[in-house]
Amino acid sequence: MKEVVVGSSVSRSFGDFAHTIKEAVDRELPRWLAPHVAKAKELGGTAFAVSDAIAQFVTRGGKRVRPVLMGAAFEAYGGQSAMEILPALLSVELLQAYLLIHDDWMDEDEVRRGGPTVHVALREHFASSRAGEIGAVLAGDLAMGYSLTALLETRTTPDRLAEATRELARMQVEVVAGQVLDVYHDGKVETVHDLKTTSYTVRGPLLLGASLAGASASQKAELEAFAQPLGLAFQVRDDLLGTFGDPRKTGKSAAGDLQQGKRTALVQELLAADRSGEDRALVERVLGIKDAPAADVARVLERLATARPRVEARLSALLDESRAHLARMDLREEARTILAGAVSALGERER
Amino acid sequence: MKEVVVGSSVSRSFGDFAHTIKEAVDRELPRWLAPHVAKAKELGGTAFAVSDAIAQFVTRGGKRVRPVLMGAAFEAYGGQSAMEILPALLSVELLQAYLLIHDDWMDEDEVRRGGPTVHVALREHFASSRAGEIGAVLAGDLAMGYSLTALLETRTTPDRLAEATRELARMQVEVVAGQVLDVYHDGKVETVHDLKTTSYTVRGPLLLGASLAGASASQKAELEAFAQPLGLAFQVRDDLLGTFGDPRKTGKSAAGDLQQGKRTALVQELLAADRSGEDRALVERVLGIKDAPAADVARVLERLATARPRVEARLSALLDESRAHLARMDLREEARTILAGAVSALGERER
């Protein structure tokens, strides 16, 4: 494992750095939420149920990719230790909770992170499907409020805080626009990926971390150019894992993605190379069709395997593009090593 | 009309001041939204539909009470002119749009401000009830993002901006918690009023305006004590108007409020004075019952009229309490006059 100098001359690998951030978020998120859940409890049993559903949801895990990237950018641009900006690390996880809670209701997903989604949990709590739906929308709204509240508790200078909050607002607007396109199957696939993945998974967290470290506008422009291919690579890796990965690790199934109508990088690549129109006809019988015949699903998966090498080549090219940007960036060597670690970790992850 | 010195020694009444703010918000809100709607249009037809639904909704009027109060507090604490903080004035209207869009879907309201509510408009646009529901939740989410974006465009010092954003986050968390209690008919009526009305209609906008003027913590504590009874008075006035006002002016009907299960100040007052239990039995046959017999509804309205004098006395007492706080506050005389104008305007409004 590559050794990296992070922050105050502590030597550790990127894997260790990411592990430390993940542990801190796992530990501090329930701690941060506890007084908010207690306050909701004082208001009434229903407010407790909604607030507690958020706490249950966020403490059931998650990869914590966003806080890791935010922390990496913070240290890369001169922040002493990512632990200094702990409330900001929590705020992106709360933002994600808000978005996932609303998305899961829209997509009618019943399971997330090995437990019931919030609209399902609240549907059971209130013994009413409609009350569960309303509760999930309110839980998402409340999680957004918590996200903003947490970010504003970060100890830093007011100008950095205002700049970081601008990044949060930009992420929120972009990802909601992306969700609109995604849910109605509208817009270009690349646009949806840019808004839903690059924006709030990679670019937003990196820029937020850099803002909190006081990075200049030109530094942030460089960082954004670096983040762009990395965000796309994250999405491509996600699609590869979703289609060929181990469902026990990823929690996703290839057939499920197809039935939900996900236009993955593999589907795109297959259709782009389709001269005869046979693959298109086959995919149309399966994509977004909940009760598609198992034989057709299996056939699509076989065909997607033929596109795999080309998609893997595209992933490599995107990672190389990110690394090329990184090589040109005006950074201390330690900072470059941190960000290079992030590129490898995102491009090679197994879950 | 009482003459008031506002801002840079311009002498005008509070009514004129409010009118100026309302006109500016009516004019600038569509102008502010236009580039955001245009950006959504570039992304896709569905993103345009959702973004445009927000624009349609906010430009169809509204009393603009919140920007007026924010502007009043800004000038009271030394701001030159409320026009300096125009993006912040727009941001509370966008926050309200977000909340109303989600609330209207939850309450199954079909009409707002003389036009279709957003879930109804989008249901028609997408020719699907489910697509309309999802679209309304996304439109609300997007409006929240726009609200934050607008606030962060306010030209002021970063510390004032951070403080103002904290007030926005507090309002959002409080009003969503209030909506949870309201939608599930849970918690004390006073708590719901405090969270849903006092917080985001009166206290929040006043504190946000004061924050942008650089008011100190002790000034803000005084302002909060002044805002508390004023917010309750606003709710009581709302209940009086909803029950006895002119539906052509208020857009509300007394029977409609009863059928929706609104526990107004009049209902509370009637039940508090009910010795025999007859009124309670009567109210229970009507409150929250969509198909309650017209004769029962008419009888409840008759009984509510008996509670009217006591509720009006309570309104006066609350306004007096606010005025007493105001008299003790350490303010310039012009500032006191502005805020006194706000008290009278809120307590005596006809719509």
GROMACS .gro file of C-alpha atoms in nm, chain A residues 4 42 77 85 104 121 133 159 178 193 208 244 268 275 327 330:
model
   16
    4VAL     CA    1   0.078   0.902   0.213
   42GLU     CA    2  -4.076   1.637   2.307
   77TYR     CA    3  -0.573   2.237   0.021
   85ILE     CA    4  -1.465   1.995   0.974
  104ASP     CA    5  -3.664   0.552  -0.264
  121ALA     CA    6  -4.081   0.182   0.778
  133GLU     CA    7  -4.550   0.832   0.184
  159ASP     CA    8  -1.637   3.359   0.427
  178GLY     CA    9  -3.094   1.515  -1.223
  193HIS     CA   10  -2.495   1.107  -1.457
  208LEU     CA   11  -1.698   2.184  -0.044
  244PHE     CA   12  -2.111  -0.801  -1.281
  268GLN     CA   13  -2.533   0.239  -2.367
  275ARG     CA   14  -2.555  -0.247  -3.613
  327ALA     CA   15  -0.038   1.592  -1.255
  330ASP     CA   16  -0.042   2.329  -0.862
   0.00000   0.00000   0.00000
